[in-house]
Short mmCIF file of N, CA and C in Angstrom, two decimals:
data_model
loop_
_atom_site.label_atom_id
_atom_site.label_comp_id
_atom_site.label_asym_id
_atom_site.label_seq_id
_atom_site.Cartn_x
_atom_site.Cartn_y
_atom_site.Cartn_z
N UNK A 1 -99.74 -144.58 3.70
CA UNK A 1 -100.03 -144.91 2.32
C UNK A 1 -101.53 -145.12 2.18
N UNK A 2 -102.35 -144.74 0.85
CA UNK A 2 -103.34 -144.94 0.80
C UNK A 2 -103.83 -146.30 0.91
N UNK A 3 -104.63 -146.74 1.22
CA UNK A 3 -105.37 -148.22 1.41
C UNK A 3 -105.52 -148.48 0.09
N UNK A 4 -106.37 -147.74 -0.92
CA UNK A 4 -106.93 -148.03 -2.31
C UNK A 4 -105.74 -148.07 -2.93
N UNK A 5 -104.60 -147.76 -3.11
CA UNK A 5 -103.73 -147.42 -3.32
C UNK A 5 -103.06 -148.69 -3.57
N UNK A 6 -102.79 -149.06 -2.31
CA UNK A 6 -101.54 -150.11 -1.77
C UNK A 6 -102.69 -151.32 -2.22
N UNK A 7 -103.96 -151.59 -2.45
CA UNK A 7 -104.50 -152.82 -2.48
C UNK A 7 -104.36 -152.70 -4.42
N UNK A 8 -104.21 -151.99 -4.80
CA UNK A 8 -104.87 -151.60 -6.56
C UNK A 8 -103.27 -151.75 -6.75
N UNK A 9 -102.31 -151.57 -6.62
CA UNK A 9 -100.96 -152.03 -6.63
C UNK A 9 -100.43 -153.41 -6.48
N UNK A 10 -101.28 -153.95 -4.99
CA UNK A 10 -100.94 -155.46 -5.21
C UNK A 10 -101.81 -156.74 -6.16
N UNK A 11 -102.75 -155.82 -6.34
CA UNK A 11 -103.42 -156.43 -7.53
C UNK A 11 -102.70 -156.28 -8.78
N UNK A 12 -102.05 -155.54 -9.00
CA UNK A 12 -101.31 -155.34 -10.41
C UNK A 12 -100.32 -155.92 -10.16
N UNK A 13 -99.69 -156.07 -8.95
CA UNK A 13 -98.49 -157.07 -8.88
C UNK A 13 -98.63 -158.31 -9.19
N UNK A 14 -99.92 -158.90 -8.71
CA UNK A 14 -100.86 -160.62 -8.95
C UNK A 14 -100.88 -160.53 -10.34
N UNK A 15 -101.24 -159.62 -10.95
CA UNK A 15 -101.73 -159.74 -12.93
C UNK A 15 -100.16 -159.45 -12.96
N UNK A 16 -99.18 -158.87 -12.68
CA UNK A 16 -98.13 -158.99 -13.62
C UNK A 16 -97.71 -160.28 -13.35
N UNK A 17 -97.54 -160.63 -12.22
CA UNK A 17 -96.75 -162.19 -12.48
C UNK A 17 -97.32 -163.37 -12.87
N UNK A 18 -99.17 -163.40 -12.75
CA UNK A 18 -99.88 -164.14 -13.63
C UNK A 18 -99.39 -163.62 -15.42
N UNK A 19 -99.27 -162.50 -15.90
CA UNK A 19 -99.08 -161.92 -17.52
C UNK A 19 -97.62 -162.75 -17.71
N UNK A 20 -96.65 -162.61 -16.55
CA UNK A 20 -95.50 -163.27 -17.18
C UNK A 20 -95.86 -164.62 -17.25
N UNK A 21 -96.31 -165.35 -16.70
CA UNK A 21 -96.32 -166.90 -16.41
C UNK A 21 -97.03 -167.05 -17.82
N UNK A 22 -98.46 -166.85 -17.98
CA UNK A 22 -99.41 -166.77 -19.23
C UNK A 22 -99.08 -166.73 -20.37
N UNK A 23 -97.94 -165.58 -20.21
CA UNK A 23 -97.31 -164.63 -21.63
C UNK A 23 -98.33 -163.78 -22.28
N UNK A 24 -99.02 -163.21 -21.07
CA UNK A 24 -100.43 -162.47 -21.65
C UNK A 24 -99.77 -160.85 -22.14
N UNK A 25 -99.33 -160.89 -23.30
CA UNK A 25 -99.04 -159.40 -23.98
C UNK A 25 -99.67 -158.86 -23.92
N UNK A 26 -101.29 -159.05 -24.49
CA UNK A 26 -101.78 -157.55 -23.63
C UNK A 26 -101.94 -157.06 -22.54
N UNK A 27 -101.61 -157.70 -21.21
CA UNK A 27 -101.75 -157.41 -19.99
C UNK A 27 -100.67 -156.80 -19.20
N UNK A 28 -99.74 -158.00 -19.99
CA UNK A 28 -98.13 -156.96 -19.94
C UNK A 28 -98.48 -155.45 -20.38
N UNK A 29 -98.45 -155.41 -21.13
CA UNK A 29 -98.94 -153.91 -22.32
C UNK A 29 -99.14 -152.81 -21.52
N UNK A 30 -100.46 -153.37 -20.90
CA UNK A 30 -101.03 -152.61 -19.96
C UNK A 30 -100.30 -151.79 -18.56
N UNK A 31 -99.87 -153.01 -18.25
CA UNK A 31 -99.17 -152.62 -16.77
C UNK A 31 -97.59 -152.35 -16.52
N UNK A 32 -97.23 -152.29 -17.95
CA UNK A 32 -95.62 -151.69 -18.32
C UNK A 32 -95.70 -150.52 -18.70
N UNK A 33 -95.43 -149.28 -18.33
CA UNK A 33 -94.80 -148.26 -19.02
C UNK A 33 -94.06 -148.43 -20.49
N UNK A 34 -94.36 -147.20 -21.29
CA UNK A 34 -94.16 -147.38 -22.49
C UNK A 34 -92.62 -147.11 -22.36
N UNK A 35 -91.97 -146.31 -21.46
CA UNK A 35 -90.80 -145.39 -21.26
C UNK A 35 -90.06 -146.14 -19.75
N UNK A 36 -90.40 -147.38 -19.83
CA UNK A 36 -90.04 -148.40 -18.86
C UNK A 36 -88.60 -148.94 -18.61
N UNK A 37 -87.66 -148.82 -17.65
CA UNK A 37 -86.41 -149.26 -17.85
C UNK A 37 -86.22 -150.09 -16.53
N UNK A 38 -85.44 -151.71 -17.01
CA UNK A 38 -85.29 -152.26 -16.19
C UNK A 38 -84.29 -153.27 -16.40
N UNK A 39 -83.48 -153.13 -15.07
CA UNK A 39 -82.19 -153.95 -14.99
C UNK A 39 -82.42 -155.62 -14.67
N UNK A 40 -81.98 -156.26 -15.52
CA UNK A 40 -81.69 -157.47 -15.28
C UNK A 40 -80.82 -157.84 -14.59
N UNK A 41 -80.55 -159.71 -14.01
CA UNK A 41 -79.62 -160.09 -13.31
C UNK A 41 -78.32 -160.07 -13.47
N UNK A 42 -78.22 -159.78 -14.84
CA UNK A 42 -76.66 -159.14 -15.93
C UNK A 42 -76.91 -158.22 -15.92
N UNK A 43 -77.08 -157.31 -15.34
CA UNK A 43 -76.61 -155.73 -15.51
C UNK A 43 -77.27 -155.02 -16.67
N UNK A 44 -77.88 -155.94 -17.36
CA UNK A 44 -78.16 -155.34 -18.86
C UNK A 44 -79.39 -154.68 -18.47
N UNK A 45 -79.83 -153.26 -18.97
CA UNK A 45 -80.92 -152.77 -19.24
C UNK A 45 -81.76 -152.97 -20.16
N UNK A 46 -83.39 -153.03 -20.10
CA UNK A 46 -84.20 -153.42 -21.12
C UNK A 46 -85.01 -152.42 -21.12
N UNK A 47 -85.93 -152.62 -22.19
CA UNK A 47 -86.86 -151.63 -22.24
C UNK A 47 -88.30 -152.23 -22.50
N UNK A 48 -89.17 -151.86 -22.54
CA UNK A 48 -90.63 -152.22 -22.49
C UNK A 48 -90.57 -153.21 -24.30
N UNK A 49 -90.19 -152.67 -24.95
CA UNK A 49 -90.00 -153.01 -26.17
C UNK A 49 -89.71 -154.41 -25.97
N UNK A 50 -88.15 -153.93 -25.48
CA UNK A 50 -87.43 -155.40 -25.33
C UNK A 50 -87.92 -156.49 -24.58
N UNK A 51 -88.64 -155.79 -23.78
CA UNK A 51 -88.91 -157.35 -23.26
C UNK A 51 -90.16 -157.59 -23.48
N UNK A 52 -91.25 -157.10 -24.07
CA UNK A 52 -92.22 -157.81 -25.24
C UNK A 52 -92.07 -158.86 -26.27
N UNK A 53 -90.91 -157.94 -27.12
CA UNK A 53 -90.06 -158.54 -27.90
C UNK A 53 -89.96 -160.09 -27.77
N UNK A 54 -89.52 -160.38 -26.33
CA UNK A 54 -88.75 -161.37 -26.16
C UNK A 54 -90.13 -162.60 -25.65
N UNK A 55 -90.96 -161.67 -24.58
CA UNK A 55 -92.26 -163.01 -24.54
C UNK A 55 -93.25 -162.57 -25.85
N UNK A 56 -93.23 -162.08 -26.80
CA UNK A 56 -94.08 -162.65 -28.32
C UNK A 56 -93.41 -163.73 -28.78
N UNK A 57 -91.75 -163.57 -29.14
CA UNK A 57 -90.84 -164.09 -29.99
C UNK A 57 -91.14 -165.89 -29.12
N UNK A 58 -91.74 -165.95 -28.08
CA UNK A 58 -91.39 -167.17 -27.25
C UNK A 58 -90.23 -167.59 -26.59
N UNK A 59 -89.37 -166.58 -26.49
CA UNK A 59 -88.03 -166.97 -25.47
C UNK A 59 -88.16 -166.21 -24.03
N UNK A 60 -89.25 -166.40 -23.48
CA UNK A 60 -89.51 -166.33 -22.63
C UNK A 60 -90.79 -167.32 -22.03
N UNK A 61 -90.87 -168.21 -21.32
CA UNK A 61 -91.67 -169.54 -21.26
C UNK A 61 -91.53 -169.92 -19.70
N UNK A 62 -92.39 -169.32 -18.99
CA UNK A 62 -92.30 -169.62 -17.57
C UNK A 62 -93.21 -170.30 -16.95
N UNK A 63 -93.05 -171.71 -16.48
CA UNK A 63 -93.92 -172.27 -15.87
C UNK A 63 -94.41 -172.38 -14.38
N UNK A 64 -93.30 -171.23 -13.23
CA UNK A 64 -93.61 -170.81 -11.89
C UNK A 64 -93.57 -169.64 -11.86
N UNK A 65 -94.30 -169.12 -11.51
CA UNK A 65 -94.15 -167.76 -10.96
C UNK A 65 -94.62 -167.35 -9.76
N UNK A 66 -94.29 -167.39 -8.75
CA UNK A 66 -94.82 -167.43 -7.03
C UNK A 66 -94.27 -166.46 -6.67
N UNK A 67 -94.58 -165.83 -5.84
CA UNK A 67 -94.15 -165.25 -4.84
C UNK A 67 -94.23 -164.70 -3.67
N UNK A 68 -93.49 -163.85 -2.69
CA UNK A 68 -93.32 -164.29 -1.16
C UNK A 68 -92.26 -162.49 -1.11
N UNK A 69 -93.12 -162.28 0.05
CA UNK A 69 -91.83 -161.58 1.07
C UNK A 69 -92.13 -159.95 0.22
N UNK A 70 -93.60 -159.89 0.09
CA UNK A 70 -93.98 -158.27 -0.68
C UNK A 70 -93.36 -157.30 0.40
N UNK A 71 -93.10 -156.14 -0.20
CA UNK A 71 -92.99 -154.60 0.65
C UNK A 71 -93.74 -154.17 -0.08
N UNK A 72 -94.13 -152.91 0.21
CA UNK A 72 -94.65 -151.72 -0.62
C UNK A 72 -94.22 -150.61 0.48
N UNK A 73 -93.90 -149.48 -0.47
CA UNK A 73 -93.65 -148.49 0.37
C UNK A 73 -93.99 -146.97 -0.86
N UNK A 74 -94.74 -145.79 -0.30
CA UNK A 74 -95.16 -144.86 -1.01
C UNK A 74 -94.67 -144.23 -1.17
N UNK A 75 -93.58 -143.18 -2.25
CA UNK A 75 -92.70 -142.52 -2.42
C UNK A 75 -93.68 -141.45 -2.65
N UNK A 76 -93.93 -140.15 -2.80
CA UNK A 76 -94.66 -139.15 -3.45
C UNK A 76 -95.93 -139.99 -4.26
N UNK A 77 -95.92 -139.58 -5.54
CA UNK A 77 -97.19 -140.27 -6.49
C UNK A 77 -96.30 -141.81 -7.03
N UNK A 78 -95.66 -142.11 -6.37
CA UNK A 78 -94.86 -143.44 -7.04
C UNK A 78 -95.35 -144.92 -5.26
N UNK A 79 -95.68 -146.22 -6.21
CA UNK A 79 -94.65 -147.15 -4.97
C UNK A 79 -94.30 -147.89 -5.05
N UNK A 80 -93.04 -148.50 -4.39
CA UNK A 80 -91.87 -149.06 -4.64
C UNK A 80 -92.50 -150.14 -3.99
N UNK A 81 -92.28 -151.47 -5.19
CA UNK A 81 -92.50 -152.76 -4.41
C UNK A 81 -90.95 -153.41 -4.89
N UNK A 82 -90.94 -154.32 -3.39
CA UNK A 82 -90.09 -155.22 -3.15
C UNK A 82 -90.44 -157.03 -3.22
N UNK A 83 -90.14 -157.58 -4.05
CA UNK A 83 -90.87 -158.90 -3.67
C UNK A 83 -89.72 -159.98 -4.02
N UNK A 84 -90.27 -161.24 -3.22
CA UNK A 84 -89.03 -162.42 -3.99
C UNK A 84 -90.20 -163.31 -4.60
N UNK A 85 -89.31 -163.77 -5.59
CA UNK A 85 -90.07 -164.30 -7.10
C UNK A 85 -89.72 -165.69 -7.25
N UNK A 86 -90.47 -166.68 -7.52
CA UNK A 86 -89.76 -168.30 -7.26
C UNK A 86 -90.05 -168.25 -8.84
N UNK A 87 -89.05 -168.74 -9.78
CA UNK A 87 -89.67 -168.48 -10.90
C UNK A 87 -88.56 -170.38 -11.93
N UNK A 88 -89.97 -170.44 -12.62
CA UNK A 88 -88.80 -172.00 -12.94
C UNK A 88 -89.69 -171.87 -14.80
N UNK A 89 -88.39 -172.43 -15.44
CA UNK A 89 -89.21 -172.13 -16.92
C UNK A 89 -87.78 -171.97 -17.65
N UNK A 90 -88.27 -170.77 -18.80
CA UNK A 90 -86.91 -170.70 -19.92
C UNK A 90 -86.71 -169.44 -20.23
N UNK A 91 -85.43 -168.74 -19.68
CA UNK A 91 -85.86 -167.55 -20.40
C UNK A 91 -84.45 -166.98 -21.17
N UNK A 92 -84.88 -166.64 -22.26
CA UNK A 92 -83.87 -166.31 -23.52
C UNK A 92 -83.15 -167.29 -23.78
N UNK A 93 -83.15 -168.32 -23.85
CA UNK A 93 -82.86 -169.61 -24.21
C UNK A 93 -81.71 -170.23 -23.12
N UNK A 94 -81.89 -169.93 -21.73
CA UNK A 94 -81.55 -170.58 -19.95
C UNK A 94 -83.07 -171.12 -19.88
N UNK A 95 -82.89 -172.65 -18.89
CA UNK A 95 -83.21 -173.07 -18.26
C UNK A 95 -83.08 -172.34 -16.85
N UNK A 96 -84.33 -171.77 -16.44
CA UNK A 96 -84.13 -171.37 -14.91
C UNK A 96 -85.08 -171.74 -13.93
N UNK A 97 -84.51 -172.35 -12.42
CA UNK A 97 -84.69 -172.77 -11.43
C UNK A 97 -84.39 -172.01 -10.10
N UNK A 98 -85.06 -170.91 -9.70
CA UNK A 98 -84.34 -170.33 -8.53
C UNK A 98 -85.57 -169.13 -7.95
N UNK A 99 -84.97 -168.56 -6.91
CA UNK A 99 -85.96 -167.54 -6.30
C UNK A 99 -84.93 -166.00 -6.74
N UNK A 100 -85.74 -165.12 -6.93
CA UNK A 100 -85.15 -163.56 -7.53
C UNK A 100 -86.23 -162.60 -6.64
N UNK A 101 -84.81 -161.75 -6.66
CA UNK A 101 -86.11 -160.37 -5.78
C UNK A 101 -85.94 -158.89 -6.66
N UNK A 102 -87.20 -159.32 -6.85
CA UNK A 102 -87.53 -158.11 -7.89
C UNK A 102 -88.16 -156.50 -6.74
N UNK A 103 -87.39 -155.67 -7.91
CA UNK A 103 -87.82 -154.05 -6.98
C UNK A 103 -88.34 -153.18 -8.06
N UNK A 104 -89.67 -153.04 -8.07
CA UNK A 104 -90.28 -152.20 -8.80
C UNK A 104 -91.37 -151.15 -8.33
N UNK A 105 -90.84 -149.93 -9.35
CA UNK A 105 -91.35 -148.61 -9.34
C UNK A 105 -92.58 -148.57 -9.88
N UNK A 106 -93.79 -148.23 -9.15
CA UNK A 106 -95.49 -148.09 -10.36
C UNK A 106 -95.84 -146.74 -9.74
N UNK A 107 -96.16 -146.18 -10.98
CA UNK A 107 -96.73 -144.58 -10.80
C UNK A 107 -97.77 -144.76 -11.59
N UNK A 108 -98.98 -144.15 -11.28
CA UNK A 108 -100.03 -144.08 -11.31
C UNK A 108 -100.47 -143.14 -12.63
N UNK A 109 -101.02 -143.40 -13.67
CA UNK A 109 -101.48 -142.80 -14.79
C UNK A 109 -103.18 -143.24 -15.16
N UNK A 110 -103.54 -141.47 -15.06
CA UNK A 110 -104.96 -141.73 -14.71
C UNK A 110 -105.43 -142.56 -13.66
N UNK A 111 -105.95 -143.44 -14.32
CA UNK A 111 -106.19 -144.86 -13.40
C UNK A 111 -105.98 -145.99 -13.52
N UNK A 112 -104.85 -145.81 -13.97
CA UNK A 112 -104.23 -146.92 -13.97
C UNK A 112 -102.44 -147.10 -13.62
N UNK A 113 -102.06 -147.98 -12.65
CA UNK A 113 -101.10 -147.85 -12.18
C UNK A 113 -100.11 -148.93 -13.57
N UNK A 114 -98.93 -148.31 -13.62
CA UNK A 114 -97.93 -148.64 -14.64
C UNK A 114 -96.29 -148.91 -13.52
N UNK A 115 -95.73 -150.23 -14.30
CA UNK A 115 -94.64 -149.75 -13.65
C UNK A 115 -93.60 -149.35 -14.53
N UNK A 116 -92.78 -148.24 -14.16
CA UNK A 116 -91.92 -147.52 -14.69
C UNK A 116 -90.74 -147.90 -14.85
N UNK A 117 -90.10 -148.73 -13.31
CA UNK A 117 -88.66 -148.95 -12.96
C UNK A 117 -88.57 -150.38 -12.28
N UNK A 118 -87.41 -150.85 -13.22
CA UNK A 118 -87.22 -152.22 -11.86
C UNK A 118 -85.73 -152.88 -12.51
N UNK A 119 -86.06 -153.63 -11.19
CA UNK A 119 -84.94 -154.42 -11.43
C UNK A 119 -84.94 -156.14 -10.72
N UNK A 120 -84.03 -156.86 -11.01
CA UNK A 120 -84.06 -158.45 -10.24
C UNK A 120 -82.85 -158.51 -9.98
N UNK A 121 -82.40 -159.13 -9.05
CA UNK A 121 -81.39 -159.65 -8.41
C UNK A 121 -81.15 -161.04 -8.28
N UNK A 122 -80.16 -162.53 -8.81
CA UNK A 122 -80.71 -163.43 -8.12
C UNK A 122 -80.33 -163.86 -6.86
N UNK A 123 -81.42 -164.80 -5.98
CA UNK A 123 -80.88 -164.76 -4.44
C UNK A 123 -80.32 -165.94 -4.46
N UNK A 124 -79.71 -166.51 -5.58
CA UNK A 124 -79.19 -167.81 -5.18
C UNK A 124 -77.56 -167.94 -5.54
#
């Protein structure tokens, strides 16, 4: 895997989970795919929309966001990160307390890496 690559990826991984904690929409903006699909811990699929939607509206309010236990791995022009997420706050009107391992897809546009695909699992 490229070095520039894999370091410009985990930097976008640091700003996305600083953008969720923040609720920084434009940063989200940035580093979401417009054509973005991603599974939640219910099965439910969202879309870039939707889950803007949901941190403008304020039902999304997270006061941890840590995390531990990165992969990265380079598929073609795509790479797949693996991470677990300690995350404590409110989201869609739950109280949540727990660690989640999120798996997300970022492909690279222009220069700037986007992620496309993901999903969370919780580990508790």
């Amino acid at each position: 895997m490229d070095t520039s690559n894999k370091t410009q990826v985990i930097a976008n991984e640091k700003k996305l989970l600083e953008a969720m904690k923040s609720n920084n929409l434009e940063l989200l903006d940035q580093l979401l795919h417009d054509d973005l699909l991603f599974n939640g811990p219910d099965g439910k699929t969202a879309t870039k929309a939707i889950d803007m939607a949901n941190y403008r509206s304020g039902n999304i309010n997270l006061h941890t966001v840590e995390s531990s236990d990165l992969i990265l791995n380079a598929i073609n022009d795509n790479i797949v990160v693996a991470v677990t997420v300690e995350i404590q706050g409110n989201y869609l009107g739950q109280e949540i307390n727990g660690k989640f391992r999120y798996l997300r897809v970022w492909q690279r546009f222009e220069n700037n890496w986007q992620v496309i695909a993901g999903s969370v699992v919780s580990l508790q």
